[in-house]
XYZ file of C-alpha atoms in Angstrom:
517
model
C 0.107 0.127 -0.240
C 2.854 2.472 1.145
C 4.614 1.657 -2.502
C 1.356 2.120 -4.110
C 0.772 5.849 -2.348
C 4.382 6.628 -3.170
C 4.299 5.686 -7.113
C 1.077 8.047 -7.354
C 2.854 10.661 -5.779
C 5.515 10.398 -8.261
C 3.214 10.488 -10.994
C 1.497 13.594 -9.532
C 5.156 15.361 -9.368
C 6.015 14.266 -12.671
C 2.459 15.660 -13.782
C 2.724 19.100 -12.307
C 6.657 19.302 -13.668
C 5.827 18.628 -16.842
C 2.770 20.989 -16.997
C 4.824 23.800 -15.155
C 7.076 23.394 -17.871
C 4.595 23.788 -20.457
C 5.406 27.551 -22.306
C 2.914 30.235 -21.621
C 0.708 31.230 -24.273
C 2.075 33.735 -26.614
C 0.342 36.996 -26.243
C -1.298 38.457 -29.681
C -0.217 41.899 -30.505
C -0.983 44.090 -33.758
C -0.075 47.532 -35.279
C -2.146 48.927 -37.871
C -2.473 51.975 -39.719
C -5.842 53.312 -38.970
C -6.636 55.000 -42.387
C -5.496 52.815 -44.728
C -5.785 49.353 -42.745
C -2.070 48.405 -43.532
C -0.244 46.253 -40.991
C 3.009 47.623 -39.509
C 3.385 44.211 -37.556
C 1.519 41.424 -36.197
C 1.906 38.405 -33.930
C -0.680 35.826 -33.396
C -2.853 38.568 -34.575
C -5.581 36.276 -35.661
C -5.723 33.710 -32.892
C -9.010 33.708 -30.937
C -8.968 35.282 -27.707
C -11.511 36.250 -25.072
C -12.502 39.980 -25.324
C -13.582 40.917 -22.042
C -14.570 44.532 -21.836
C -13.235 45.488 -25.340
C -16.680 43.974 -26.092
C -18.217 47.472 -25.345
C -16.753 48.564 -28.354
C -19.109 46.774 -30.206
C -22.046 47.860 -28.072
C -21.082 51.546 -28.748
C -20.657 50.475 -32.271
C -24.281 49.126 -32.978
C -25.717 52.031 -30.705
C -23.924 54.827 -32.944
C -25.356 52.809 -35.728
C -28.898 53.574 -34.544
C -28.413 56.958 -33.884
C -27.253 57.636 -37.068
C -30.230 56.217 -38.414
C -32.294 58.088 -36.260
C -34.098 54.988 -34.443
C -33.089 56.370 -30.948
C -31.221 59.682 -29.864
C -28.544 61.330 -27.805
C -31.166 62.486 -25.476
C -33.255 59.596 -25.371
C -33.986 58.454 -21.793
C -33.150 54.732 -21.247
C -34.659 53.058 -18.034
C -32.432 50.562 -15.874
C -33.769 47.482 -15.663
C -33.469 44.721 -12.849
C -31.062 42.733 -15.421
C -28.997 45.788 -15.770
C -28.660 46.814 -12.089
C -27.787 43.091 -11.397
C -24.794 43.050 -13.607
C -21.266 42.370 -11.547
C -18.504 44.834 -10.921
C -17.258 47.000 -12.678
C -20.374 49.261 -12.727
C -21.964 52.716 -11.926
C -24.404 51.103 -9.475
C -27.864 52.616 -10.760
C -30.962 51.446 -8.975
C -34.048 49.324 -11.389
C -36.125 52.170 -12.247
C -33.804 54.805 -12.892
C -32.956 56.437 -15.709
C -30.030 57.867 -17.790
C -29.893 59.326 -21.457
C -27.713 57.201 -24.292
C -25.144 59.969 -24.612
C -24.421 59.692 -20.829
C -24.829 55.950 -20.456
C -22.431 55.465 -23.203
C -19.754 57.895 -21.915
C -19.559 56.420 -18.664
C -19.639 52.802 -20.226
C -16.640 53.570 -22.151
C -14.489 55.693 -19.646
C -15.045 53.255 -16.290
C -15.994 50.356 -18.281
C -19.502 50.177 -16.596
C -21.161 46.683 -16.912
C -24.604 47.775 -15.835
C -24.723 50.582 -18.431
C -23.914 48.202 -21.121
C -26.806 46.470 -20.512
C -28.889 49.676 -20.319
C -27.603 50.449 -23.712
C -28.347 47.378 -25.393
C -31.956 46.846 -23.971
C -32.428 50.663 -25.008
C -31.287 50.194 -28.488
C -32.381 46.692 -28.987
C -35.184 45.940 -26.854
C -33.866 43.075 -25.142
C -30.366 41.264 -24.647
C -30.830 38.281 -26.973
C -31.844 40.830 -29.775
C -28.909 43.200 -29.038
C -26.374 40.281 -29.248
C -27.854 39.163 -32.538
C -27.441 42.670 -33.664
C -23.651 42.702 -32.415
C -23.020 39.290 -34.229
C -24.699 40.766 -37.403
C -22.473 43.833 -37.780
C -19.469 41.604 -36.769
C -20.228 39.319 -39.840
C -20.521 42.492 -41.915
C -17.384 44.117 -40.932
C -15.532 40.522 -41.493
C -14.520 39.982 -37.800
C -14.302 36.177 -38.625
C -12.544 35.305 -35.385
C -15.520 36.867 -33.111
C -18.815 35.845 -31.829
C -20.372 37.782 -29.217
C -22.972 36.689 -26.132
C -22.754 39.620 -24.008
C -22.736 43.385 -24.349
C -20.353 44.051 -21.552
C -18.046 41.385 -21.894
C -18.446 39.658 -18.775
C -16.898 36.302 -19.229
C -18.752 33.322 -21.061
C -16.784 30.770 -22.425
C -18.364 30.806 -25.862
C -17.703 34.469 -26.559
C -14.376 35.361 -28.449
C -12.478 37.823 -30.774
C -8.889 38.266 -31.820
C -6.516 41.266 -32.464
C -7.315 41.465 -36.071
C -10.970 41.524 -35.511
C -10.795 44.443 -32.706
C -8.389 46.533 -34.860
C -11.233 46.355 -37.607
C -13.698 47.338 -35.122
C -11.487 49.969 -33.928
C -10.892 51.511 -37.516
C -14.753 51.266 -38.401
C -15.297 53.503 -35.003
C -12.937 56.012 -35.936
C -13.433 56.365 -39.409
C -17.186 56.074 -39.468
C -17.952 58.062 -36.297
C -15.301 61.093 -36.317
C -18.071 63.517 -34.618
C -18.168 61.161 -31.531
C -14.484 60.399 -31.089
C -14.414 62.198 -27.835
C -16.765 59.155 -26.491
C -13.417 56.825 -25.965
C -11.223 59.639 -25.191
C -12.880 61.243 -22.471
C -10.222 61.310 -19.339
C -12.590 61.408 -16.945
C -16.449 61.388 -16.070
C -17.957 62.726 -12.931
C -21.247 61.635 -11.378
C -22.514 63.561 -8.085
C -19.194 63.621 -6.194
C -17.771 60.489 -7.921
C -14.698 61.081 -10.585
C -14.129 57.807 -12.505
C -11.114 57.987 -14.601
C -10.491 56.494 -17.872
C -9.524 52.408 -17.463
C -6.821 53.128 -20.360
C -3.404 54.029 -19.086
C -2.283 55.624 -21.984
C -4.699 58.454 -21.963
C -3.070 61.096 -19.959
C 0.433 59.229 -20.231
C 1.009 58.714 -24.018
C 1.539 61.871 -26.460
C -1.479 61.784 -28.505
C -3.366 59.116 -27.268
C -6.945 58.993 -28.547
C -8.622 56.031 -26.473
C -10.348 53.197 -27.359
C -10.797 50.446 -25.098
C -9.297 48.111 -22.024
C -10.727 44.566 -21.049
C -9.860 42.325 -18.054
C -11.081 38.775 -17.193
C -8.944 36.134 -15.556
C -9.264 34.002 -18.677
C -8.203 36.560 -20.879
C -5.499 38.393 -18.852
C -5.274 42.439 -19.742
C -6.570 43.450 -23.046
C -5.887 46.802 -24.320
C -6.902 48.599 -27.958
C -5.023 51.790 -28.025
C -5.120 54.663 -30.355
C -2.803 57.590 -31.191
C -2.089 60.189 -33.621
C 1.493 61.731 -34.179
C 2.927 63.302 -37.049
C -0.326 63.083 -39.143
C -0.773 59.378 -38.926
C -3.187 57.392 -36.492
C -2.114 53.878 -35.676
C -4.021 51.405 -33.875
C -2.489 48.837 -31.329
C -3.961 46.013 -29.828
C -2.332 43.834 -26.845
C -4.174 40.921 -25.579
C -3.390 38.772 -22.690
C -0.799 41.037 -20.933
C -0.277 39.977 -17.266
C -1.116 43.144 -15.676
C -2.811 46.767 -16.322
C 0.827 48.351 -16.048
C 2.202 45.667 -18.628
C -0.590 46.059 -21.083
C -0.183 50.086 -20.922
C 3.416 49.894 -21.242
C 3.263 47.405 -24.208
C 0.826 49.209 -26.135
C 2.950 52.260 -25.805
C 5.886 50.363 -26.991
C 4.047 49.022 -30.182
C 3.039 52.641 -31.077
C 6.661 53.828 -30.436
C 7.519 51.083 -33.128
C 4.854 51.735 -35.297
C 5.294 55.659 -35.334
C 9.317 55.129 -35.598
C 8.791 53.241 -38.849
C 7.057 53.898 -42.064
C 7.480 50.500 -43.381
C 4.654 47.945 -43.343
C 4.523 44.193 -43.612
C 2.581 44.488 -47.285
C -0.362 42.772 -45.501
C -4.075 44.554 -44.830
C -6.283 43.216 -41.922
C -8.385 41.220 -44.511
C -5.057 39.474 -45.891
C -3.838 38.378 -42.366
C -3.945 34.318 -42.467
C -5.915 32.313 -40.096
C -4.235 31.286 -37.140
C -5.633 27.524 -37.226
C -7.125 27.903 -33.646
C -11.106 27.541 -33.112
C -11.462 28.318 -29.571
C -9.574 31.131 -27.055
C -7.130 29.598 -24.577
C -7.815 30.268 -21.050
C -4.808 32.027 -19.142
C -6.438 32.205 -15.614
C -3.651 30.028 -14.361
C -1.092 32.359 -15.383
C -3.005 35.796 -14.332
C -4.936 34.943 -11.391
C -3.127 32.109 -9.636
C -2.435 32.854 -5.914
C 0.587 34.677 -4.774
C 0.855 36.614 -7.904
C 0.723 40.071 -6.155
C -0.446 42.028 -9.221
C -3.882 44.244 -8.837
C -6.381 42.333 -10.669
C -8.914 45.226 -11.575
C -9.895 46.776 -15.153
C -11.204 50.058 -13.671
C -8.387 50.821 -11.174
C -5.294 52.727 -12.113
C -3.124 55.078 -9.825
C -1.877 58.855 -11.035
C 1.676 58.267 -10.583
C 3.875 56.355 -13.369
C 3.259 52.769 -14.571
C 6.171 50.470 -14.002
C 7.538 46.749 -14.858
C 10.449 44.978 -14.632
C 12.626 43.679 -17.333
C 11.989 40.232 -15.552
C 7.979 40.560 -16.840
C 9.210 42.163 -19.944
C 11.283 39.287 -21.333
C 8.776 36.612 -19.693
C 7.007 34.351 -22.081
C 4.010 36.699 -21.997
C 5.908 39.305 -23.996
C 6.140 39.399 -27.712
C 9.835 39.328 -29.231
C 8.478 41.941 -31.714
C 9.081 44.141 -28.302
C 12.903 43.849 -28.599
C 13.172 45.507 -31.607
C 11.529 48.660 -29.713
C 14.556 49.509 -27.349
C 17.465 51.763 -28.516
C 20.315 53.707 -27.361
C 18.781 56.953 -26.930
C 19.349 59.137 -23.415
C 18.309 57.866 -19.877
C 17.915 54.366 -21.291
C 14.657 55.839 -23.350
C 14.608 54.146 -26.883
C 14.515 56.668 -29.926
C 11.106 58.135 -30.368
C 9.841 56.316 -27.158
C 7.727 57.573 -24.629
C 8.387 54.508 -22.050
C 11.993 54.817 -20.596
C 14.136 51.966 -18.700
C 15.751 52.464 -15.358
C 19.125 51.723 -14.535
C 17.902 49.013 -12.513
C 16.208 47.544 -15.563
C 12.496 48.502 -14.772
C 10.468 50.051 -17.850
C 8.419 52.918 -16.620
C 5.430 54.929 -18.412
C 5.414 58.669 -16.729
C 2.735 59.889 -14.345
C -0.557 60.878 -15.458
C -1.773 64.207 -16.239
C -4.976 65.865 -14.761
C -8.312 65.661 -16.189
C -11.266 68.107 -16.025
C -14.125 65.298 -15.682
C -17.032 65.517 -17.830
C -20.164 65.952 -15.685
C -22.823 63.292 -16.258
C -26.358 64.176 -15.219
C -28.622 61.651 -14.410
C -32.091 61.130 -15.767
C -33.846 63.197 -18.362
C -32.185 66.177 -20.211
C -34.115 69.041 -21.656
C -34.425 67.289 -25.351
C -35.531 63.855 -23.943
C -39.378 64.598 -24.496
C -38.623 65.062 -27.921
C -36.015 62.470 -28.423
C -37.194 59.049 -30.113
C -38.256 56.318 -27.304
C -35.808 53.459 -26.224
C -36.594 50.169 -27.696
C -37.692 49.061 -24.236
C -39.348 52.176 -23.249
C -42.558 50.015 -22.250
C -40.981 48.197 -19.618
C -42.991 44.941 -19.516
C -42.823 44.362 -23.165
C -42.011 40.790 -24.104
C -39.121 41.510 -26.408
C -37.453 37.930 -26.266
C -40.368 37.017 -28.528
C -39.080 39.452 -31.147
C -35.563 38.230 -30.591
C -36.457 34.601 -31.343
C -38.882 35.268 -33.978
C -36.577 37.397 -36.258
C -32.775 37.190 -34.916
C -31.014 38.485 -38.213
C -33.273 41.409 -38.312
C -32.526 44.127 -35.712
C -35.002 46.461 -36.987
C -37.782 44.273 -35.583
C -37.488 45.292 -31.761
C -37.232 48.768 -32.748
C -40.252 48.708 -34.934
C -42.262 47.173 -31.848
C -41.232 49.628 -29.421
C -44.202 51.327 -27.406
C -46.707 48.611 -28.631
C -46.017 45.941 -26.294
C -47.954 42.717 -27.690
C -50.265 40.511 -25.660
C -48.557 38.960 -22.293
C -47.172 35.501 -23.337
C -44.701 33.469 -21.169
C -41.166 33.961 -22.268
C -39.259 30.794 -23.365
C -37.091 29.158 -20.424
C -33.720 29.944 -22.205
C -34.327 33.355 -22.530
C -36.174 34.262 -19.149
C -32.549 35.488 -17.589
C -32.399 38.077 -20.696
C -35.974 39.292 -20.424
C -36.474 42.885 -19.445
C -39.108 43.332 -17.003
C -40.784 46.519 -15.344
C -39.148 47.674 -12.062
C -40.850 47.080 -9.014
C -40.128 50.539 -7.528
C -38.674 53.152 -9.944
C -37.277 56.260 -8.405
C -36.681 59.275 -10.237
C -33.679 61.413 -10.109
C -35.832 64.303 -8.373
C -37.539 61.404 -5.827
C -36.644 61.165 -2.145
C -33.011 60.813 -1.961
C -31.608 62.444 -5.313
C -28.396 61.184 -6.756
C -27.781 58.828 -3.408
C -31.304 57.131 -4.279
C -30.229 56.263 -7.925
C -27.073 54.703 -6.683
C -29.046 52.713 -3.555
C -26.650 54.271 -0.885
C -30.119 55.051 0.739
C -33.189 53.340 0.859
C -35.763 56.291 0.584
C -39.423 55.774 0.781
C -40.837 54.646 -2.730
C -43.457 57.065 -4.252
C -47.155 56.012 -4.227
C -47.162 55.632 -7.756
C -44.507 54.627 -10.090
C -42.718 57.516 -11.788
C -42.452 56.301 -15.472
C -41.218 57.084 -18.750
C -44.746 56.800 -19.816
C -46.193 59.146 -17.496
C -43.701 61.900 -18.118
C -44.804 61.470 -21.754
C -48.276 60.402 -22.120
C -48.118 60.774 -25.774
C -46.364 57.195 -25.691
C -48.816 54.746 -27.562
C -49.517 51.432 -25.674
C -47.275 52.756 -22.542
C -49.996 52.919 -19.612
C -51.414 49.720 -20.694
C -48.048 48.071 -20.039
C -47.839 49.590 -16.485
C -51.467 49.400 -14.890
C -52.626 46.171 -15.267
C -52.394 45.447 -11.323
C -54.001 48.531 -10.400
C -56.807 48.839 -12.874
C -58.711 45.448 -11.701
C -58.648 46.581 -7.909
C -60.892 49.988 -8.716
C -62.987 47.751 -10.909
C -63.637 45.366 -7.559
C -64.277 48.303 -5.177
C -66.953 49.974 -7.690
C -70.130 47.976 -6.986
C -70.231 48.839 -3.228
C -71.014 52.790 -3.674
C -73.617 51.982 -6.390
C -75.689 49.973 -3.866
C -76.313 52.833 -1.415
C -77.523 54.817 -4.368
C -79.800 52.249 -6.103
C -81.279 51.343 -2.587
C -83.174 54.709 -2.758
C -84.997 53.662 -5.903
C -86.946 50.769 -6.566
C -85.450 47.360 -5.754
C -87.050 45.191 -8.325
C -84.951 46.630 -11.568
C -81.707 47.521 -9.998
C -80.969 44.514 -7.514
C -81.557 41.694 -10.251
C -79.350 43.767 -12.715
C -76.487 44.426 -10.144
C -74.702 40.814 -10.168
C -74.693 40.610 -13.951
C -72.521 43.835 -13.863
C -70.375 42.874 -10.743
C -69.316 39.363 -11.508
C -67.307 39.692 -14.864
C -65.627 43.170 -13.306
C -64.543 40.757 -10.348
C -63.311 37.820 -13.127
C -61.294 40.151 -15.332
C -58.305 40.725 -13.294
C -57.354 37.075 -13.037
C -57.468 36.420 -16.763
C -55.033 39.587 -17.107
C -52.752 38.749 -14.427
C -51.954 34.988 -15.896
């Protein structure tokens, strides 16, 4: 028995040693000209990878297209559903029933990487999460994002969700070139909601000269991802880094890639469309390398100090770094490569300087002055069974928009879609109702108003809105109507009125149960 146990222990030790000896997964990288699509350099650029919050770039793209098509407006009020409020951090933390305009929701979503506001935008544009996800995948196919498949609007990890460095560069180019008037959305340094100031999760903004944003992403399975955009000397480059070991590493690595691109006018002769497939079908899970115990790294996508970002030479030369980076360093002063923003200290640490101060953009909650005339959100009715729309015509996003304001007869949602269904909040609280901004975030628990403050009540012209909100209150009034009538009719001859009374009262009492089902 002892020999058997020793044999098993030896076999286990051999397995662990062999596993530890396996090389780390290569970190995909890519540099591309934002205007021409020419590839400056690439490494594993078409390998599938978990996108994390870079998914929010596609959420923004679909929403911007809806604005351009007139299906929704910047000042359209979006209600916060229970599903949105229940999302995991990072998030803004609005309560179910509160409201925010599309512009403010998108700005906070891209700056803070707020998962709850990504769902708010998705439901407001598509009517439901399943319908909006169908819209995202339809746009990905149209843009030629061959390695991408989306299952969420915010990037919270799901095994089937994937993208690639090449696909993210295609998406970044589409955002940059198709919506030049909205570039400030992803380049904003900081936003302020009430007393809360939230800085952009992109560490290049405020540190890298010419940085114009795009998006970060992090889950343990993907590592730290960053799509960086910067302009210098009349050129605009997009750099993509996937699977970095920390937030500092992804920022410094992206800065070095941009330095390399701006230092060279040559290209590989390839375009994003001509990059060959990787041969992989699924994304690797790097959680053991990123989130293993004792790593001592700050595992968060929305935390960044204002000071310098620093990584050690050991980190830089590890397997998580691309050999492509070795050509970036030169013999410039203070260990700085020629034209480089990052510097290397005598001790071998690579540093990206401190962050500049930001004047935060003020974000208001609730409707704005233009909200009354803005197009309605696709989920403005609150209780509309949008899942039925998504299942009926998944390839035609317009169906959700065409149905807004006209909720269909109540139906039972399919079991697999129930988790995504948007339902009317139990106790909506407007920005002006007891508690103000603190009540919207759930910091305090004000007494709910006696009647819901809904979008339909503020805009009574909404067709079908009242019917979606009042099914429970209306039957109660009908049920108590017969009692007052008895007193009035008692003064008149009883022969006619008493006999007629039960006929009117019986259907009024039975009606509510039929509607509530």
